[in-house]
CSV table of C-alpha atoms in Angstrom, one decimal:
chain,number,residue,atom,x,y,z
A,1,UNK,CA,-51.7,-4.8,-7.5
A,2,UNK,CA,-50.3,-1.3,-7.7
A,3,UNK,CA,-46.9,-1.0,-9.9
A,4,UNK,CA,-43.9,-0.6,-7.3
A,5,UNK,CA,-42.5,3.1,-7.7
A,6,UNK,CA,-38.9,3.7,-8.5
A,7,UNK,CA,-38.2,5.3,-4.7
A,8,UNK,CA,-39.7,2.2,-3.7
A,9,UNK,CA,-36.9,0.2,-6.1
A,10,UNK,CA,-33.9,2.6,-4.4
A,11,UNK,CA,-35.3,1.8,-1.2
A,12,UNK,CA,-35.0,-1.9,-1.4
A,13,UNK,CA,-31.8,-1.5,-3.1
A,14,UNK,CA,-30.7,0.7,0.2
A,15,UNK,CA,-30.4,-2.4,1.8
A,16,UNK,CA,-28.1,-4.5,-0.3
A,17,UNK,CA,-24.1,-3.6,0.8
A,18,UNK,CA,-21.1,-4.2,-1.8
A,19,UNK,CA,-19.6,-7.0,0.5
A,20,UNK,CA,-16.1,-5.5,0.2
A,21,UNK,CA,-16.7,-2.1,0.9
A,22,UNK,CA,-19.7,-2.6,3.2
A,23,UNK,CA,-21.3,0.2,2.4
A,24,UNK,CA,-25.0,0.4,0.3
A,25,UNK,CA,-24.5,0.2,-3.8
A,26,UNK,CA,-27.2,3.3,-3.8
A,27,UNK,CA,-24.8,5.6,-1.6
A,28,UNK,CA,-21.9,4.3,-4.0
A,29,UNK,CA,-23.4,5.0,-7.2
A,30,UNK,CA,-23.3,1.5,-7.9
A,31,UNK,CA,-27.1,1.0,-9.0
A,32,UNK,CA,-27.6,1.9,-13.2
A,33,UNK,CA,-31.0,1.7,-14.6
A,34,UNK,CA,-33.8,0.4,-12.7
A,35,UNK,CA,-37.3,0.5,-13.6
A,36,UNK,CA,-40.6,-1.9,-13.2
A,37,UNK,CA,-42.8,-2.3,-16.2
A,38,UNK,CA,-47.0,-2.7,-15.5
A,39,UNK,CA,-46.5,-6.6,-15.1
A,40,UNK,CA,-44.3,-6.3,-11.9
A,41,UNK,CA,-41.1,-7.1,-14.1
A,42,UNK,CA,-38.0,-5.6,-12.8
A,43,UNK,CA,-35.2,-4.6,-14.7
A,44,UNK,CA,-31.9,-3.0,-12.8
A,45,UNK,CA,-28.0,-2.5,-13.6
A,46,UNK,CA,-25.7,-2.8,-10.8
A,47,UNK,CA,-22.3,-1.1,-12.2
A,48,UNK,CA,-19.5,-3.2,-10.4
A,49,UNK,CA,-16.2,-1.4,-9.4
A,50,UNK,CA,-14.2,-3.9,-12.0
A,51,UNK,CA,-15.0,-6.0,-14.3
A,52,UNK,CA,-13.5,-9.2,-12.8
A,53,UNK,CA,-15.1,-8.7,-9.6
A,54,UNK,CA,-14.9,-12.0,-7.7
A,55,UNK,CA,-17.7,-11.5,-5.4
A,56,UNK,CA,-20.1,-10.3,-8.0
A,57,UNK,CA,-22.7,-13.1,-7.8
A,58,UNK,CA,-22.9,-12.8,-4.0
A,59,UNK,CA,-23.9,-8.7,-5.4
A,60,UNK,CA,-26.4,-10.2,-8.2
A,61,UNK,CA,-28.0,-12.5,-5.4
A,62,UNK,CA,-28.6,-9.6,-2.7
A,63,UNK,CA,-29.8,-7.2,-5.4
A,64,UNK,CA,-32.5,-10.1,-6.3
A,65,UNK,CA,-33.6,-11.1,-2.9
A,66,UNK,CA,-34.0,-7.6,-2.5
A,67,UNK,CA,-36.1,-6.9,-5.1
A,68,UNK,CA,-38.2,-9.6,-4.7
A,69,UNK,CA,-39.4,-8.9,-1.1
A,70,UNK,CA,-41.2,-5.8,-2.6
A,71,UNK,CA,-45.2,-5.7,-3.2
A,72,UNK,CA,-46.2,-6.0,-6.5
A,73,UNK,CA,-42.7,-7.4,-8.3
A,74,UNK,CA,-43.2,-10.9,-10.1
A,75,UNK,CA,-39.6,-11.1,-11.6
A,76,UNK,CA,-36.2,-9.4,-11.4
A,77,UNK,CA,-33.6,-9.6,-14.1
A,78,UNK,CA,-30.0,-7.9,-12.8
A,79,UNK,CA,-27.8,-6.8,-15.3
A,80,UNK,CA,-23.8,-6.9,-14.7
A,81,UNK,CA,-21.9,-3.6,-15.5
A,82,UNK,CA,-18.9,-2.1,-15.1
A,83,UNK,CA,-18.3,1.6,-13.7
A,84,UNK,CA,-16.5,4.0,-16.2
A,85,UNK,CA,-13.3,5.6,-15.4
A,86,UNK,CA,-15.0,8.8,-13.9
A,87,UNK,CA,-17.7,6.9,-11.9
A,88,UNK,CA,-14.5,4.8,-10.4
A,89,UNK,CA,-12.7,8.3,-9.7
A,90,UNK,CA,-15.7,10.0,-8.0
A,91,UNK,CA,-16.3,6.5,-5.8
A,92,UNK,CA,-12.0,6.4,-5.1
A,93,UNK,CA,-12.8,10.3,-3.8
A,94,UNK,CA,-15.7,9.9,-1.7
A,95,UNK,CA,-14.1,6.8,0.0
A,96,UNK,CA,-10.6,8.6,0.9
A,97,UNK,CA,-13.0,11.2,2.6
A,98,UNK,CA,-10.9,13.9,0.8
A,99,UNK,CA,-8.1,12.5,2.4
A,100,UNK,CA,-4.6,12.8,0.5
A,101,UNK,CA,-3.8,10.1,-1.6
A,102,UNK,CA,-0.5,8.6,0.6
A,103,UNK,CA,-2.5,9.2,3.6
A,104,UNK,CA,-2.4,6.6,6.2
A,105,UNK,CA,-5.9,7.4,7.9
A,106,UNK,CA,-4.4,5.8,11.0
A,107,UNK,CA,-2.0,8.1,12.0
A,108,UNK,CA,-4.7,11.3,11.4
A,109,UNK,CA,-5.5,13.0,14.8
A,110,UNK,CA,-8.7,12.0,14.4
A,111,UNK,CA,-8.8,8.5,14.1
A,112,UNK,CA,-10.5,6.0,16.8
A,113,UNK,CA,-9.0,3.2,15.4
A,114,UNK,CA,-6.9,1.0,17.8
A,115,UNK,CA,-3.6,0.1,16.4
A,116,UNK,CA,-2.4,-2.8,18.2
A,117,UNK,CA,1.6,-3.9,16.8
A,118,UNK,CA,1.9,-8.3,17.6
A,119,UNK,CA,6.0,-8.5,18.6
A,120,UNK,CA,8.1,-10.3,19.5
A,121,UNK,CA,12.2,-11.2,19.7
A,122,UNK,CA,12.2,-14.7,17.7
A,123,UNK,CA,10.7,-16.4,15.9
A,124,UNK,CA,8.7,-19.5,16.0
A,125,UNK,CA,6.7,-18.1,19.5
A,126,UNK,CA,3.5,-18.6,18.4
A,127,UNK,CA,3.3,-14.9,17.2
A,128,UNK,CA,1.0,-15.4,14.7
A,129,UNK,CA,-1.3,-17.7,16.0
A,130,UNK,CA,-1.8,-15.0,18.3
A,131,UNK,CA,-2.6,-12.4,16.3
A,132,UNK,CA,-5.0,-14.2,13.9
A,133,UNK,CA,-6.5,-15.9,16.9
A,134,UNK,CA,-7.1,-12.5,18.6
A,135,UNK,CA,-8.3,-10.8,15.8
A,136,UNK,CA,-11.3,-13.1,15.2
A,137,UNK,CA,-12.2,-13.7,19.0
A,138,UNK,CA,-12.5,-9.4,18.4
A,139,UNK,CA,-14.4,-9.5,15.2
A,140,UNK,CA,-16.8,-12.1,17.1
A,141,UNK,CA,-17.1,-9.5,20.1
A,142,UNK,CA,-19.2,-7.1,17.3
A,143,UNK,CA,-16.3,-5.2,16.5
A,144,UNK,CA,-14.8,-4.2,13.0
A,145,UNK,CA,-11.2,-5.3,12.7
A,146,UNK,CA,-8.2,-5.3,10.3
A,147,UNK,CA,-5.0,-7.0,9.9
A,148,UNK,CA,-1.9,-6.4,8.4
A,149,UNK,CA,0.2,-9.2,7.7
A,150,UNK,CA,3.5,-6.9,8.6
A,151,UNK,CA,5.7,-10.2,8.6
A,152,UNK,CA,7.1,-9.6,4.9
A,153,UNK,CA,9.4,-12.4,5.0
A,154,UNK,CA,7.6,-15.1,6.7
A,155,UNK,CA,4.0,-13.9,5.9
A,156,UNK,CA,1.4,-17.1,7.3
A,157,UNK,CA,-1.7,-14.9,8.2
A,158,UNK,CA,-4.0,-15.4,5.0
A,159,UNK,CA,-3.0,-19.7,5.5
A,160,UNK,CA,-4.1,-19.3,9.3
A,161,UNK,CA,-7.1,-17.0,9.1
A,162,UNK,CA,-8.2,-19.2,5.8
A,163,UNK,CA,-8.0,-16.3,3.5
A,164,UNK,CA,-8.5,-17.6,-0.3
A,165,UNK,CA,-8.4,-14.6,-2.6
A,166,UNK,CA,-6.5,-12.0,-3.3
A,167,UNK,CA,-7.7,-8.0,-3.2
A,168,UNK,CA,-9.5,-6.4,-5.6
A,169,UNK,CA,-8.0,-3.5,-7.4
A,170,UNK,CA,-10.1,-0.8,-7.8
A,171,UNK,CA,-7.3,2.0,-10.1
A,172,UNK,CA,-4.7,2.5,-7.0
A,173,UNK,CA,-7.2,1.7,-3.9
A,174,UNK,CA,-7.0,-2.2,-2.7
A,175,UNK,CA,-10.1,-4.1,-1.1
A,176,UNK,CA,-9.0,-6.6,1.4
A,177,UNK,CA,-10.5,-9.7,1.2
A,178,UNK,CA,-12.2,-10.9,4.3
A,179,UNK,CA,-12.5,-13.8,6.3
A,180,UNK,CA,-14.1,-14.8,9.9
A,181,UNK,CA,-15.2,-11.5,9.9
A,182,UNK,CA,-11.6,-10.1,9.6
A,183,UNK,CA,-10.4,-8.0,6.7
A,184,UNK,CA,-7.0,-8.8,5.9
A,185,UNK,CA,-3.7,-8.0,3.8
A,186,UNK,CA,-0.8,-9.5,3.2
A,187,UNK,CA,2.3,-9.8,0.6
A,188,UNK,CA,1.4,-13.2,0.5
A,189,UNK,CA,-1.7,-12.3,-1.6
A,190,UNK,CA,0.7,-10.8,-4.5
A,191,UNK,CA,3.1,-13.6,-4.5
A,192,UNK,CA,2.8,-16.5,-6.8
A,193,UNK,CA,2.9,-20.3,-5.2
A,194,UNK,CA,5.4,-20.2,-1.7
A,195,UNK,CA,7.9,-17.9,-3.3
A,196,UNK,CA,10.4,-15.9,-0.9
A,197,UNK,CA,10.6,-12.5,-0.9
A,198,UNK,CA,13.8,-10.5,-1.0
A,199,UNK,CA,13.7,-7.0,-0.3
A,200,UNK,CA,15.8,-4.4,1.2
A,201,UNK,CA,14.7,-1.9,4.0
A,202,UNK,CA,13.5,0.5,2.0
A,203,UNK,CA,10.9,-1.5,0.4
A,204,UNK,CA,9.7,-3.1,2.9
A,205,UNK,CA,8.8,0.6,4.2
A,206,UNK,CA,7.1,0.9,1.1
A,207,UNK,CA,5.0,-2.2,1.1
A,208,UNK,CA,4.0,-0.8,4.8
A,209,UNK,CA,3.2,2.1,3.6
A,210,UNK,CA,1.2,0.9,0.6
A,211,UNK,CA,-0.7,-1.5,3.3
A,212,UNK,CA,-1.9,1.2,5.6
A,213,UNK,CA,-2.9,4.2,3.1
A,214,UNK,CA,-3.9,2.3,-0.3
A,215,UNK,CA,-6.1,-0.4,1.2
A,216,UNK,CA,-9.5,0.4,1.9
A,217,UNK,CA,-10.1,-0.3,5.3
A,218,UNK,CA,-13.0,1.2,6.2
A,219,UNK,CA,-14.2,2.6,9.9
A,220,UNK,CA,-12.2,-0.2,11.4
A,221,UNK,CA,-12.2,-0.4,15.8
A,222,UNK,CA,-8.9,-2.4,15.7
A,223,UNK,CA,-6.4,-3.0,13.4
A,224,UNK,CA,-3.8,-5.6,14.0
A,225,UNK,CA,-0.1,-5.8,12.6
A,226,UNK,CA,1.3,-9.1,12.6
A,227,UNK,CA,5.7,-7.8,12.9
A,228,UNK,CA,8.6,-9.5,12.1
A,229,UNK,CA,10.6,-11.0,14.8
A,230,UNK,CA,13.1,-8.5,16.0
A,231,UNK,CA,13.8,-5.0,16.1
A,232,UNK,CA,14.5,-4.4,12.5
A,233,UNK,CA,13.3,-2.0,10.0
A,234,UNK,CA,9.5,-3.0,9.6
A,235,UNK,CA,9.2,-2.2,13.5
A,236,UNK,CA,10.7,1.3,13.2
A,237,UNK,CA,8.6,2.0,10.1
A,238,UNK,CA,5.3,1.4,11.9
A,239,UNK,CA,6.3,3.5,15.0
A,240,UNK,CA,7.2,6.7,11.7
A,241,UNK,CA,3.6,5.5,9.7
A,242,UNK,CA,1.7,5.3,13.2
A,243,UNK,CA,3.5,7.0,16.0
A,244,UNK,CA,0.2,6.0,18.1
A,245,UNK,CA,0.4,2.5,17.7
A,246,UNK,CA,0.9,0.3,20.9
A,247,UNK,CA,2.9,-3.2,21.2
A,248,UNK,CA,2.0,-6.5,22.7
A,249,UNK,CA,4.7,-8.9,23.0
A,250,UNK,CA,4.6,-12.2,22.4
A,251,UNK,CA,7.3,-14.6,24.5
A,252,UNK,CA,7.6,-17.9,25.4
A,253,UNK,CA,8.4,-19.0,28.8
A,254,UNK,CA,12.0,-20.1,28.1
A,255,UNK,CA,14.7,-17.8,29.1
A,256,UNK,CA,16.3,-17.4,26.4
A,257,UNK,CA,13.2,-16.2,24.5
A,258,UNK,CA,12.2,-13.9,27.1
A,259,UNK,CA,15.4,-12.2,27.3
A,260,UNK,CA,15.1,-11.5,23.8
A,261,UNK,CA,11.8,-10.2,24.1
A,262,UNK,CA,12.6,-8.0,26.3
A,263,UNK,CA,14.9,-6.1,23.5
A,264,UNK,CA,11.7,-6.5,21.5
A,265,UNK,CA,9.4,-4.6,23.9
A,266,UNK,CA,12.1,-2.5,24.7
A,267,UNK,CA,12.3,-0.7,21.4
A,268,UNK,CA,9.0,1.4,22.6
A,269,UNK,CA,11.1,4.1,24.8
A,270,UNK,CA,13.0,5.2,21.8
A,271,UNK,CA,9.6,5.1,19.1
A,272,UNK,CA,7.7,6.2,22.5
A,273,UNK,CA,5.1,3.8,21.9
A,274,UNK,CA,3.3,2.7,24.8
A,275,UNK,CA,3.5,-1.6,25.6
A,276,UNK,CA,-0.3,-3.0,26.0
A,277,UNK,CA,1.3,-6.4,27.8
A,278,UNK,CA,2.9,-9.6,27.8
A,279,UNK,CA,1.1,-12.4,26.2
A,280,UNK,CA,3.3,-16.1,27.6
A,281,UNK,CA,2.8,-18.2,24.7
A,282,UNK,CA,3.3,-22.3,24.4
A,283,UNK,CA,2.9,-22.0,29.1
A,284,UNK,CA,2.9,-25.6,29.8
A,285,UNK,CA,1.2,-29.1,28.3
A,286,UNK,CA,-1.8,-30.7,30.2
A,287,UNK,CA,-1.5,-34.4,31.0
A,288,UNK,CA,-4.2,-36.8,30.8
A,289,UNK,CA,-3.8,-36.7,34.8
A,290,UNK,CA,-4.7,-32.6,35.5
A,291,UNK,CA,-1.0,-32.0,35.9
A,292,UNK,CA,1.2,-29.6,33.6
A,293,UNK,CA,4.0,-30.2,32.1
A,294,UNK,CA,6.1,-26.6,31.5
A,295,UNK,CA,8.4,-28.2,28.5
A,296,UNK,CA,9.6,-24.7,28.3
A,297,UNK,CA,9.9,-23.9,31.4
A,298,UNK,CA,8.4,-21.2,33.7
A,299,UNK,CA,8.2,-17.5,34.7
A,300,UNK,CA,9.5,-16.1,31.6
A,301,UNK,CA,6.5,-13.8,30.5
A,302,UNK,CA,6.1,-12.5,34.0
A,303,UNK,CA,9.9,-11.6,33.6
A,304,UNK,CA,9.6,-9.8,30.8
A,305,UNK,CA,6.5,-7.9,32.3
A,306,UNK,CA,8.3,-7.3,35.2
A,307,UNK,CA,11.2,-6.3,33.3
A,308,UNK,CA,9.6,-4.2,30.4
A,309,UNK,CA,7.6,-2.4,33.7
A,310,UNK,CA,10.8,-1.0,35.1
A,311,UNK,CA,12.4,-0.2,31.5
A,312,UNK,CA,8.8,2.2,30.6
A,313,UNK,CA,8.2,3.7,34.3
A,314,UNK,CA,4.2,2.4,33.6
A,315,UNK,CA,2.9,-1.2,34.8
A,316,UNK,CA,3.4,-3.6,31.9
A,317,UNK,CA,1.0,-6.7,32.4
A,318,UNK,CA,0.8,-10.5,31.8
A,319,UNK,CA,-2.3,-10.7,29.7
A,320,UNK,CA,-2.2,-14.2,29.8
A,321,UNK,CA,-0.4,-17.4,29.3
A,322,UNK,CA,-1.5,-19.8,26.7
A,323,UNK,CA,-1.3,-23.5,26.9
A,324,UNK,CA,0.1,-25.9,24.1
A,325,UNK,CA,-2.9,-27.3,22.7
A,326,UNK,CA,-3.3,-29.6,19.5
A,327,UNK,CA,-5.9,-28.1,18.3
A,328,UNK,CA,-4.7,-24.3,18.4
A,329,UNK,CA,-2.2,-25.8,15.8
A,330,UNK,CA,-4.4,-27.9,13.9
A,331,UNK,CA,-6.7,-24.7,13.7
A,332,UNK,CA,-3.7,-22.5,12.4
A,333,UNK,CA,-3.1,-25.0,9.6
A,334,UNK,CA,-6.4,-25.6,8.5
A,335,UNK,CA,-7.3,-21.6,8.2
A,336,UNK,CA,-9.7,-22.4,11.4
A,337,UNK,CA,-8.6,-20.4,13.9
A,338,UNK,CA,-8.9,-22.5,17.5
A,339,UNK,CA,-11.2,-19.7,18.8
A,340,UNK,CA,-14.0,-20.9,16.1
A,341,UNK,CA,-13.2,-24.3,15.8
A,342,UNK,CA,-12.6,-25.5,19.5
A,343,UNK,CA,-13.6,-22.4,21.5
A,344,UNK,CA,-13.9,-24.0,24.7
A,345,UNK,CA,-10.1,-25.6,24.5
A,346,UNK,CA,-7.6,-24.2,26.6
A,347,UNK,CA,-5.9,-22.4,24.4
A,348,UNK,CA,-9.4,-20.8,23.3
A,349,UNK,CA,-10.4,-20.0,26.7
A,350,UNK,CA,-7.3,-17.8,27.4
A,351,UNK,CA,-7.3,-16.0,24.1
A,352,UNK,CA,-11.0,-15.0,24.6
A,353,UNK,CA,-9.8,-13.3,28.0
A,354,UNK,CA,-6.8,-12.0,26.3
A,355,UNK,CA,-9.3,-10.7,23.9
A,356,UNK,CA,-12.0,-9.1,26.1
A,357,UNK,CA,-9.5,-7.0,28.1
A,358,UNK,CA,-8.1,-5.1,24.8
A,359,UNK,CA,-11.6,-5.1,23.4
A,360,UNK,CA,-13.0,-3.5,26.5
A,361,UNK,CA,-9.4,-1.1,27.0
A,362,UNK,CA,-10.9,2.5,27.0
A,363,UNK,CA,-9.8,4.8,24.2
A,364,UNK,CA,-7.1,7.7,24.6
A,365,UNK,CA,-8.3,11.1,24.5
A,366,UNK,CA,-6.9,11.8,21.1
A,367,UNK,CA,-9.5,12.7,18.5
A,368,UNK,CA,-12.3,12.6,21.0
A,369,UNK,CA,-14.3,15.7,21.5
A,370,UNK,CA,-14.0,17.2,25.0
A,371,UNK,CA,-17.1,19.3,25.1
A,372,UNK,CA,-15.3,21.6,26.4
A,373,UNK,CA,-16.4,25.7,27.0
A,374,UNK,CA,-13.7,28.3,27.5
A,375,UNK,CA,-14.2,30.3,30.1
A,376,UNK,CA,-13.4,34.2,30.4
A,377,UNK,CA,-11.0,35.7,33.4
């Protein structure tokens, strides 16, 4: 049995991703040593970013079933190491992309990434829900997606997506954790126990800030911010941080809530963002009998597409209305979102349609090349 060679090692090890950056371990300088000796033992270091890397077994188990589906290998022994400080500053550098440090890659002319903003008025609407909820039933549609938990005071993404550790630190660059295919951030993952958070204007700008330009995101397709209720200072940072970011409102069909909404959604035509649509949260409950019961009453997310229409001069739809359902709550408590756990449920259904039609929205023209050819007079 001929000895495998060391391009035929590298090869093998191609194919093994760091599961937070998702990127091979060969194109991040990650793989050490590695050699095979004439019995078909094989011997490689795999240099983590950190020492206290919590997914570092999942890394040691790729790296051996990789190795082990060669011809010709009868063992593999991984070794655990650590990158020095240079190796960490060369991998920092060639993920920014030679970006400056305090850039927020979003807001580059260039990017393709679709920034979506989740408002709304008040609280308790169901904003949440929504945005988790969405964000999965997009990850499961084959695209890469993001989250920002935006909602500094009343963070509850990382309970409802059923996020369980905090980022890895790599120097000054953050690796959100993932979960359901979503990669997420939150302050709620640098908080100890259910502590509040009290912080002024300016900080909350600067945990903003921090969440867009010193995570690693990655090449993400969609990135979702989960705001505070109301029109306050985390909504006008994200319109300064990502002036091409658009909103999608979240209202109940109450009066009262859709009025407020409406001062919610009306906050684009002095950022001069551009409103997605409405999404009617909490519509009605269905009876045993096929009939609904609206316990919140009716209209009000048409009303505030109707409304919001006339305020921006553009058509502002109803993307859907969402039933109360049992299990969407029971999913947001559990860290199952209801589009996993009970997708065909009412609630389900609707946020998969709500879902497709943002997934399948076609991108502006910015950053996109034109192929365009001057022409002379």
């Amino acid at each position: 049995m001929p000895i495998p060679t060391r391009d035929a090692l590298l090869e093998a090890l191609s194919q093994v991703q760091d599961p937070e950056i998702h990127r091979p371990v060969t194109e991040l300088g990650m793989v050490g040593d590695v050699e095979c000796d004439a019995a078909g033992a094989v011997r490689v270091t795999i240099l983590l970013t950190i020492s206290g890397c919590p997914l570092k077994s999942t890394l040691e188990r790729d790296t051996r079933a990789a190795l082990s589906d060669i011809e010709g290998v009868t063992s593999v022994d991984v070794h655990l190491g650590v990158m020095s400080d240079e190796q960490r500053a060369a991998l920092r550098q060639q993920l920014r992309g030679g970006q400056a440090e305090r850039e927020v890659p979003f807001a580059r002319s260039d990017s393709l990434t679709r920034v979506y903003a989740v408002a709304s008025g008040k609280g308790g609407v169901g904003k949440s829900s929504v945005t988790s909820n969405l964000a999965v039933c997009l990850a499961e549609e084959g695209l890469t997606v993001g989250v920002v938990d935006a909602d500094i005071y009343g963070f509850s993404i990382p309970r409802m997506l059923g996020v369980d550790r905090a980022p890895t630190q790599v120097d000054d660059m953050l690796m959100p954790p993932e979960a359901k295919g979503v990669r997420v951030i939150s302050v709620g993952m640098f908080v100890p126990g259910n502590q509040p958070v009290v912080w002024r204007g300016p900080m909350l700008h600067r945990a903003l800030q921090q969440f867009l330009s010193d995570v690693f995101w990655g090449d993400l397709d969609v990135l979702l911010l989960d705001l505070p209720p109301g029109t306050g200072d985390v909504a006008i940072s994200v319109a300064q941080l990502i002036p091409g970011a658009e909103i999608i409102v979240v209202t109940t069909p109450q009066q009262a809530a859709a009025e407020v909404a409406e001062r919610a959604g009306s906050i684009a035509t002095q950022t001069r963002q551009r409103i997605v649509g409405v999404v009617e949260n909490m519509s009605w409950l269905e009876l045993p009998d096929g009939t609904r019961q609206e316990i919140f009453g009716s209209g009000g997310g048409q009303r505030v597409a109707d409304s919001l229409s006339r305020i921006m001069g553009a058509p502002v739809p109803l993307l859907g209305q969402i039933p109360l359902d049992v299990a969407l709550r029971e999913g947001s408590d559990s860290g199952e979102p209801v589009v996993s756990s009970a997708p065909t449920s009412p609630a389900a259904v609707v946020l998969r349609g709500i879902a497709r039609q943002l997934a399948t929205r076609q991108r502006g023209l910015a950053g996109r090349k034109l192929s365009l050819t001057p022409s002379g007079r």
